[in-house]
């Protein structure tokens, strides 16, 4: 079946511009996560959506970052007034609420470069 | 979540078994051992997890010591496509987020 998809795969933007990154989770998965990964670094948690509950935004690094999840499916991560330190790979993952709840399935990521 | 320690890198010959160790001496009784891997330029991929019993799936085997302070991920017949960074994580399974935190991992290089 289809996995997690993300778009665009690469995004180059100028400092100060806003960007939107999209994630399509696996159909039926109620949990959705956004992470980012800087070059050669581990994962940095950003935000977590679970069903209709209020999202866990505890990982968002600043108020320039926000995310939405419409209809319990597609999610958009928005970065306003981008800065060079925002350059990273942004990864989306989803998981189900069935027996295999705690496995997260990742998308290929969006590589963001802020110039 | 408990901290894990892994060797930074390992080599393995193609077709041979790759045995990747992980120390987690401060693991709590309700924490699971998870393994993920990340192939270059791809998102992380779940491999296997376990609590105290050894586990096997189509990708790998997980051997957890009786005291649960360490574990070994075994790729029985490594291929060149198994070259990746392998992450060992210990975490509680609950509904409070389950967000992942990766440490340095082990960079496995499978050589022909």
PDB file of C-alpha atoms in Angstrom:
ATOM      1  CA  UNK A   1       0.000   0.000   0.000  1.00  0.00           C
ATOM      2  CA  UNK A   2       0.978   3.644  -0.230  1.00  0.00           C
ATOM      3  CA  UNK A   3       3.327   4.940   2.389  1.00  0.00           C
ATOM      4  CA  UNK A   4       3.722   8.401   3.840  1.00  0.00           C
ATOM      5  CA  UNK A   5       4.298  10.983   1.145  1.00  0.00           C
ATOM      6  CA  UNK A   6       5.704  14.468   1.472  1.00  0.00           C
ATOM      7  CA  UNK A   7       5.934  17.404  -0.873  1.00  0.00           C
ATOM      8  CA  UNK A   8       7.928  19.088  -2.123  1.00  0.00           C
ATOM      9  CA  UNK A   9      10.949  16.837  -1.924  1.00  0.00           C
ATOM     10  CA  UNK A  10      13.254  19.839  -2.075  1.00  0.00           C
ATOM     11  CA  UNK A  11      12.592  23.504  -1.368  1.00  0.00           C
ATOM     12  CA  UNK A  12      15.004  26.375  -1.722  1.00  0.00           C
ATOM     13  CA  UNK A  13      13.782  29.679  -0.378  1.00  0.00           C
ATOM     14  CA  UNK A  14      15.159  33.083   0.443  1.00  0.00           C
ATOM     15  CA  UNK A  15      15.558  34.216   4.002  1.00  0.00           C
ATOM     16  CA  UNK A  16      12.403  35.930   5.215  1.00  0.00           C
ATOM     17  CA  UNK A  17       9.994  34.085   2.948  1.00  0.00           C
ATOM     18  CA  UNK A  18       7.255  31.754   4.179  1.00  0.00           C
ATOM     19  CA  UNK A  19       7.172  28.062   3.224  1.00  0.00           C
ATOM     20  CA  UNK A  20       4.572  25.321   3.449  1.00  0.00           C
ATOM     21  CA  UNK A  21       5.465  21.650   3.651  1.00  0.00           C
ATOM     22  CA  UNK A  22       2.882  18.963   3.076  1.00  0.00           C
ATOM     23  CA  UNK A  23       2.484  15.482   4.504  1.00  0.00           C
ATOM     24  CA  UNK A  24       0.053  12.771   3.398  1.00  0.00           C
ATOM     25  CA  UNK A  25       0.015  10.061   6.068  1.00  0.00           C
ATOM     26  CA  UNK A  26      -0.864   6.433   5.551  1.00  0.00           C
ATOM     27  CA  UNK A  27      -4.610   6.097   5.164  1.00  0.00           C
ATOM     28  CA  UNK A  28      -6.270   5.331   8.478  1.00  0.00           C
ATOM     29  CA  UNK A  29      -3.345   6.382  10.639  1.00  0.00           C
ATOM     30  CA  UNK A  30      -4.606   8.656  13.383  1.00  0.00           C
ATOM     31  CA  UNK A  31      -1.244   9.822  14.722  1.00  0.00           C
ATOM     32  CA  UNK A  32       0.983  12.177  12.738  1.00  0.00           C
ATOM     33  CA  UNK A  33       4.374  13.563  13.712  1.00  0.00           C
ATOM     34  CA  UNK A  34       6.637  16.230  12.308  1.00  0.00           C
ATOM     35  CA  UNK A  35      10.377  16.070  12.956  1.00  0.00           C
ATOM     36  CA  UNK A  36      13.366  17.804  11.513  1.00  0.00           C
ATOM     37  CA  UNK A  37      16.864  16.554  11.005  1.00  0.00           C
ATOM     38  CA  UNK A  38      19.841  18.777  10.446  1.00  0.00           C
ATOM     39  CA  UNK A  39      22.811  17.459   8.488  1.00  0.00           C
ATOM     40  CA  UNK A  40      24.389  14.545  10.336  1.00  0.00           C
ATOM     41  CA  UNK A  41      22.164  15.023  13.366  1.00  0.00           C
ATOM     42  CA  UNK A  42      19.442  13.006  15.024  1.00  0.00           C
ATOM     43  CA  UNK A  43      15.714  13.666  14.953  1.00  0.00           C
ATOM     44  CA  UNK A  44      14.241  16.761  16.538  1.00  0.00           C
ATOM     45  CA  UNK A  45      10.564  16.398  17.412  1.00  0.00           C
ATOM     46  CA  UNK A  46       8.400  19.321  16.342  1.00  0.00           C
ATOM     47  CA  UNK A  47       4.681  18.563  16.696  1.00  0.00           C
ATOM     48  CA  UNK A  48       2.321  15.619  17.150  1.00  0.00           C
ATOM     49  CA  UNK A  49      -1.313  15.157  16.145  1.00  0.00           C
ATOM     50  CA  UNK A  50      -3.495  12.377  17.525  1.00  0.00           C
ATOM     51  CA  UNK A  51      -7.008  12.085  16.195  1.00  0.00           C
ATOM     52  CA  UNK A  52      -9.167  15.042  17.173  1.00  0.00           C
ATOM     53  CA  UNK A  53      -7.123  15.901  20.252  1.00  0.00           C
ATOM     54  CA  UNK A  54      -5.280  19.183  20.582  1.00  0.00           C
ATOM     55  CA  UNK A  55      -1.805  18.804  19.037  1.00  0.00           C
ATOM     56  CA  UNK A  56       1.325  18.535  21.137  1.00  0.00           C
ATOM     57  CA  UNK A  57       3.302  21.573  19.996  1.00  0.00           C
ATOM     58  CA  UNK A  58       5.994  21.282  22.621  1.00  0.00           C
ATOM     59  CA  UNK A  59       8.767  20.747  20.071  1.00  0.00           C
ATOM     60  CA  UNK A  60       8.151  23.775  17.875  1.00  0.00           C
ATOM     61  CA  UNK A  61      11.310  25.911  18.113  1.00  0.00           C
ATOM     62  CA  UNK A  62       9.609  29.288  17.724  1.00  0.00           C
ATOM     63  CA  UNK A  63       6.280  30.935  16.962  1.00  0.00           C
ATOM     64  CA  UNK A  64       7.324  31.133  13.320  1.00  0.00           C
ATOM     65  CA  UNK A  65       6.483  27.437  13.106  1.00  0.00           C
ATOM     66  CA  UNK A  66       2.917  26.173  12.948  1.00  0.00           C
ATOM     67  CA  UNK A  67       1.131  23.096  11.665  1.00  0.00           C
ATOM     68  CA  UNK A  68      -2.355  22.047  10.790  1.00  0.00           C
ATOM     69  CA  UNK A  69      -3.982  18.726  10.161  1.00  0.00           C
ATOM     70  CA  UNK A  70      -7.196  18.985   8.199  1.00  0.00           C
ATOM     71  CA  UNK A  71      -9.844  16.299   8.387  1.00  0.00           C
ATOM     72  CA  UNK A  72      -7.583  14.056  10.386  1.00  0.00           C
ATOM     73  CA  UNK A  73      -5.467  13.311   7.337  1.00  0.00           C
ATOM     74  CA  UNK A  74      -3.201  15.686   5.418  1.00  0.00           C
ATOM     75  CA  UNK A  75      -0.958  17.962   7.432  1.00  0.00           C
ATOM     76  CA  UNK A  76       0.810  21.189   6.524  1.00  0.00           C
ATOM     77  CA  UNK A  77       3.824  22.559   8.360  1.00  0.00           C
ATOM     78  CA  UNK A  78       4.266  26.287   7.844  1.00  0.00           C
ATOM     79  CA  UNK A  79       7.440  28.219   8.575  1.00  0.00           C
ATOM     80  CA  UNK A  80       7.076  31.974   8.462  1.00  0.00           C
ATOM     81  CA  UNK A  81       9.919  34.430   7.856  1.00  0.00           C
ATOM     82  CA  UNK A  82      12.395  31.611   7.290  1.00  0.00           C
ATOM     83  CA  UNK A  83      15.895  31.878   8.708  1.00  0.00           C
ATOM     84  CA  UNK A  84      19.070  30.102   7.612  1.00  0.00           C
ATOM     85  CA  UNK A  85      19.022  27.963  10.752  1.00  0.00           C
ATOM     86  CA  UNK A  86      15.707  26.514   9.538  1.00  0.00           C
ATOM     87  CA  UNK A  87      17.599  24.658   6.820  1.00  0.00           C
ATOM     88  CA  UNK A  88      17.110  20.943   7.469  1.00  0.00           C
ATOM     89  CA  UNK A  89      15.228  17.876   6.299  1.00  0.00           C
ATOM     90  CA  UNK A  90      11.671  17.959   7.574  1.00  0.00           C
ATOM     91  CA  UNK A  91      10.275  14.496   8.164  1.00  0.00           C
ATOM     92  CA  UNK A  92       6.691  13.433   8.654  1.00  0.00           C
ATOM     93  CA  UNK A  93       5.670  10.129  10.239  1.00  0.00           C
ATOM     94  CA  UNK A  94       2.367   8.462  10.969  1.00  0.00           C
ATOM     95  CA  UNK A  95       1.217   5.577  13.104  1.00  0.00           C
ATOM     96  CA  UNK A  96      -1.987   3.680  13.678  1.00  0.00           C
ATOM     97  CA  UNK A  97      -3.962   2.946  16.808  1.00  0.00           C
ATOM     98  CA  UNK A  98      -4.097  -0.774  16.221  1.00  0.00           C
ATOM     99  CA  UNK A  99      -1.877  -3.485  17.601  1.00  0.00           C
ATOM    100  CA  UNK A 100       1.185  -2.048  15.881  1.00  0.00           C
ATOM    101  CA  UNK A 101       0.492   1.371  17.358  1.00  0.00           C
ATOM    102  CA  UNK A 102       4.024   2.307  18.245  1.00  0.00           C
ATOM    103  CA  UNK A 103       5.729   1.858  14.927  1.00  0.00           C
ATOM    104  CA  UNK A 104       6.113   5.121  13.114  1.00  0.00           C
ATOM    105  CA  UNK A 105       6.270   5.112   9.339  1.00  0.00           C
ATOM    106  CA  UNK A 106       8.263   7.933   7.869  1.00  0.00           C
ATOM    107  CA  UNK A 107       7.987   9.809   4.627  1.00  0.00           C
ATOM    108  CA  UNK A 108      11.022  10.629   2.479  1.00  0.00           C
ATOM    109  CA  UNK A 109      11.259  14.126   3.894  1.00  0.00           C
ATOM    110  CA  UNK A 110      11.431  17.633   2.472  1.00  0.00           C
ATOM    111  CA  UNK A 111      14.900  19.131   2.234  1.00  0.00           C
ATOM    112  CA  UNK A 112      14.582  22.837   3.015  1.00  0.00           C
ATOM    113  CA  UNK A 113      17.410  25.186   2.152  1.00  0.00           C
ATOM    114  CA  UNK A 114      17.165  28.813   3.223  1.00  0.00           C
ATOM    115  CA  UNK A 115      19.582  31.073   1.370  1.00  0.00           C
TER     116      UNK A 115
ATOM    117  CA  UNK B   1      13.444   7.583  28.095  1.00  0.00           C
ATOM    118  CA  UNK B   2      16.586   5.654  28.969  1.00  0.00           C
ATOM    119  CA  UNK B   3      19.839   6.502  27.249  1.00  0.00           C
ATOM    120  CA  UNK B   4      21.445   4.063  24.843  1.00  0.00           C
ATOM    121  CA  UNK B   5      25.053   3.569  23.788  1.00  0.00           C
ATOM    122  CA  UNK B   6      26.038   2.218  20.388  1.00  0.00           C
ATOM    123  CA  UNK B   7      29.353   1.933  18.562  1.00  0.00           C
ATOM    124  CA  UNK B   8      29.647   4.747  16.025  1.00  0.00           C
ATOM    125  CA  UNK B   9      30.468   2.499  13.102  1.00  0.00           C
ATOM    126  CA  UNK B  10      30.773  -1.113  11.983  1.00  0.00           C
ATOM    127  CA  UNK B  11      31.686  -2.956   8.814  1.00  0.00           C
ATOM    128  CA  UNK B  12      30.182  -6.190   7.597  1.00  0.00           C
ATOM    129  CA  UNK B  13      30.876  -8.380   4.583  1.00  0.00           C
ATOM    130  CA  UNK B  14      28.000  -8.874   2.179  1.00  0.00           C
ATOM    131  CA  UNK B  15      26.157 -12.125   2.880  1.00  0.00           C
ATOM    132  CA  UNK B  16      27.415 -12.370   6.425  1.00  0.00           C
ATOM    133  CA  UNK B  17      25.449 -11.677   9.573  1.00  0.00           C
ATOM    134  CA  UNK B  18      25.630  -8.157  10.951  1.00  0.00           C
ATOM    135  CA  UNK B  19      25.412  -7.996  14.742  1.00  0.00           C
ATOM    136  CA  UNK B  20      24.775  -4.498  16.060  1.00  0.00           C
ATOM    137  CA  UNK B  21      25.063  -4.057  19.835  1.00  0.00           C
ATOM    138  CA  UNK B  22      23.288  -1.575  22.061  1.00  0.00           C
ATOM    139  CA  UNK B  23      23.757  -0.882  25.744  1.00  0.00           C
ATOM    140  CA  UNK B  24      20.821   0.419  27.753  1.00  0.00           C
ATOM    141  CA  UNK B  25      21.852  -0.222  31.341  1.00  0.00           C
ATOM    142  CA  UNK B  26      19.331   2.229  32.827  1.00  0.00           C
ATOM    143  CA  UNK B  27      16.311   0.743  31.070  1.00  0.00           C
ATOM    144  CA  UNK B  28      13.129   0.675  33.141  1.00  0.00           C
ATOM    145  CA  UNK B  29      10.827  -2.305  33.465  1.00  0.00           C
ATOM    146  CA  UNK B  30       8.166  -0.807  31.205  1.00  0.00           C
ATOM    147  CA  UNK B  31      10.502   0.409  28.466  1.00  0.00           C
ATOM    148  CA  UNK B  32      10.742  -1.358  25.142  1.00  0.00           C
ATOM    149  CA  UNK B  33      13.807  -1.647  22.938  1.00  0.00           C
ATOM    150  CA  UNK B  34      13.219  -0.312  19.410  1.00  0.00           C
ATOM    151  CA  UNK B  35      15.449  -0.356  16.370  1.00  0.00           C
ATOM    152  CA  UNK B  36      15.144   1.962  13.404  1.00  0.00           C
ATOM    153  CA  UNK B  37      17.496   2.540  10.518  1.00  0.00           C
ATOM    154  CA  UNK B  38      18.049   5.407   8.130  1.00  0.00           C
ATOM    155  CA  UNK B  39      19.437   4.827   4.699  1.00  0.00           C
ATOM    156  CA  UNK B  40      21.165   7.828   3.173  1.00  0.00           C
ATOM    157  CA  UNK B  41      18.729  10.522   2.031  1.00  0.00           C
ATOM    158  CA  UNK B  42      15.693   8.564   3.193  1.00  0.00           C
ATOM    159  CA  UNK B  43      13.397   8.792   6.206  1.00  0.00           C
ATOM    160  CA  UNK B  44      13.925   6.475   9.170  1.00  0.00           C
ATOM    161  CA  UNK B  45      12.532   2.954   8.835  1.00  0.00           C
ATOM    162  CA  UNK B  46      11.167   0.848  11.658  1.00  0.00           C
ATOM    163  CA  UNK B  47      12.914  -2.512  11.998  1.00  0.00           C
ATOM    164  CA  UNK B  48      11.824  -4.332  15.136  1.00  0.00           C
ATOM    165  CA  UNK B  49      11.048  -3.893  18.817  1.00  0.00           C
ATOM    166  CA  UNK B  50      10.830  -6.022  21.941  1.00  0.00           C
ATOM    167  CA  UNK B  51      10.345  -5.927  25.697  1.00  0.00           C
ATOM    168  CA  UNK B  52      12.210  -8.926  27.103  1.00  0.00           C
ATOM    169  CA  UNK B  53      11.739 -11.849  24.759  1.00  0.00           C
ATOM    170  CA  UNK B  54      13.791 -12.265  21.644  1.00  0.00           C
ATOM    171  CA  UNK B  55      11.941 -11.195  18.519  1.00  0.00           C
ATOM    172  CA  UNK B  56      12.268 -12.032  14.845  1.00  0.00           C
ATOM    173  CA  UNK B  57      10.600 -10.620  11.771  1.00  0.00           C
ATOM    174  CA  UNK B  58      11.266 -10.563   8.066  1.00  0.00           C
ATOM    175  CA  UNK B  59      13.958  -7.935   8.452  1.00  0.00           C
ATOM    176  CA  UNK B  60      15.934  -8.883  11.522  1.00  0.00           C
ATOM    177  CA  UNK B  61      16.211 -10.582  14.889  1.00  0.00           C
ATOM    178  CA  UNK B  62      16.438  -8.826  18.231  1.00  0.00           C
ATOM    179  CA  UNK B  63      18.231 -10.498  21.103  1.00  0.00           C
ATOM    180  CA  UNK B  64      17.699  -8.924  24.523  1.00  0.00           C
ATOM    181  CA  UNK B  65      19.822 -10.040  27.455  1.00  0.00           C
ATOM    182  CA  UNK B  66      18.092 -11.510  30.475  1.00  0.00           C
ATOM    183  CA  UNK B  67      18.852  -8.433  32.591  1.00  0.00           C
ATOM    184  CA  UNK B  68      17.637  -6.242  29.681  1.00  0.00           C
ATOM    185  CA  UNK B  69      20.678  -4.012  29.974  1.00  0.00           C
ATOM    186  CA  UNK B  70      21.797  -4.665  26.428  1.00  0.00           C
ATOM    187  CA  UNK B  71      20.529  -5.990  23.141  1.00  0.00           C
ATOM    188  CA  UNK B  72      21.783  -7.016  19.724  1.00  0.00           C
ATOM    189  CA  UNK B  73      20.145  -6.461  16.377  1.00  0.00           C
ATOM    190  CA  UNK B  74      20.996  -9.208  13.923  1.00  0.00           C
ATOM    191  CA  UNK B  75      20.716  -8.877  10.165  1.00  0.00           C
ATOM    192  CA  UNK B  76      21.217 -12.534   9.191  1.00  0.00           C
ATOM    193  CA  UNK B  77      22.467 -12.030   5.641  1.00  0.00           C
ATOM    194  CA  UNK B  78      23.520  -8.443   5.146  1.00  0.00           C
ATOM    195  CA  UNK B  79      23.234  -6.943   1.675  1.00  0.00           C
ATOM    196  CA  UNK B  80      24.679  -3.751   0.264  1.00  0.00           C
ATOM    197  CA  UNK B  81      21.237  -2.171   0.682  1.00  0.00           C
ATOM    198  CA  UNK B  82      21.500  -2.641   4.429  1.00  0.00           C
ATOM    199  CA  UNK B  83      24.180   0.052   4.567  1.00  0.00           C
ATOM    200  CA  UNK B  84      22.586   2.645   6.840  1.00  0.00           C
ATOM    201  CA  UNK B  85      22.691   4.260  10.259  1.00  0.00           C
ATOM    202  CA  UNK B  86      21.008   1.998  12.824  1.00  0.00           C
ATOM    203  CA  UNK B  87      19.384   3.560  15.864  1.00  0.00           C
ATOM    204  CA  UNK B  88      18.614   1.771  19.117  1.00  0.00           C
ATOM    205  CA  UNK B  89      15.985   3.473  21.268  1.00  0.00           C
ATOM    206  CA  UNK B  90      14.343   2.554  24.544  1.00  0.00           C
ATOM    207  CA  UNK B  91      10.961   4.010  25.280  1.00  0.00           C
ATOM    208  CA  UNK B  92       7.683   3.459  27.035  1.00  0.00           C
ATOM    209  CA  UNK B  93       4.764   2.419  24.880  1.00  0.00           C
ATOM    210  CA  UNK B  94       1.913   4.760  25.694  1.00  0.00           C
ATOM    211  CA  UNK B  95      -0.422   7.153  24.012  1.00  0.00           C
ATOM    212  CA  UNK B  96       1.347  10.265  25.307  1.00  0.00           C
ATOM    213  CA  UNK B  97       3.021  11.111  22.045  1.00  0.00           C
ATOM    214  CA  UNK B  98       5.578   8.367  21.475  1.00  0.00           C
ATOM    215  CA  UNK B  99       7.782  10.872  19.712  1.00  0.00           C
ATOM    216  CA  UNK B 100      11.163   9.427  18.779  1.00  0.00           C
ATOM    217  CA  UNK B 101      14.549  10.699  19.841  1.00  0.00           C
ATOM    218  CA  UNK B 102      17.565   9.290  18.054  1.00  0.00           C
ATOM    219  CA  UNK B 103      21.090   9.337  19.395  1.00  0.00           C
ATOM    220  CA  UNK B 104      24.181   8.906  17.250  1.00  0.00           C
ATOM    221  CA  UNK B 105      23.394   5.386  16.081  1.00  0.00           C
ATOM    222  CA  UNK B 106      25.754   2.931  14.416  1.00  0.00           C
ATOM    223  CA  UNK B 107      26.792   3.547  10.842  1.00  0.00           C
ATOM    224  CA  UNK B 108      26.845   0.071   9.263  1.00  0.00           C
ATOM    225  CA  UNK B 109      28.820  -0.289   6.084  1.00  0.00           C
ATOM    226  CA  UNK B 110      28.173  -3.515   4.184  1.00  0.00           C
ATOM    227  CA  UNK B 111      31.054  -4.241   1.853  1.00  0.00           C
ATOM    228  CA  UNK B 112      31.167  -6.546  -1.172  1.00  0.00           C
TER     229      UNK B 112
END
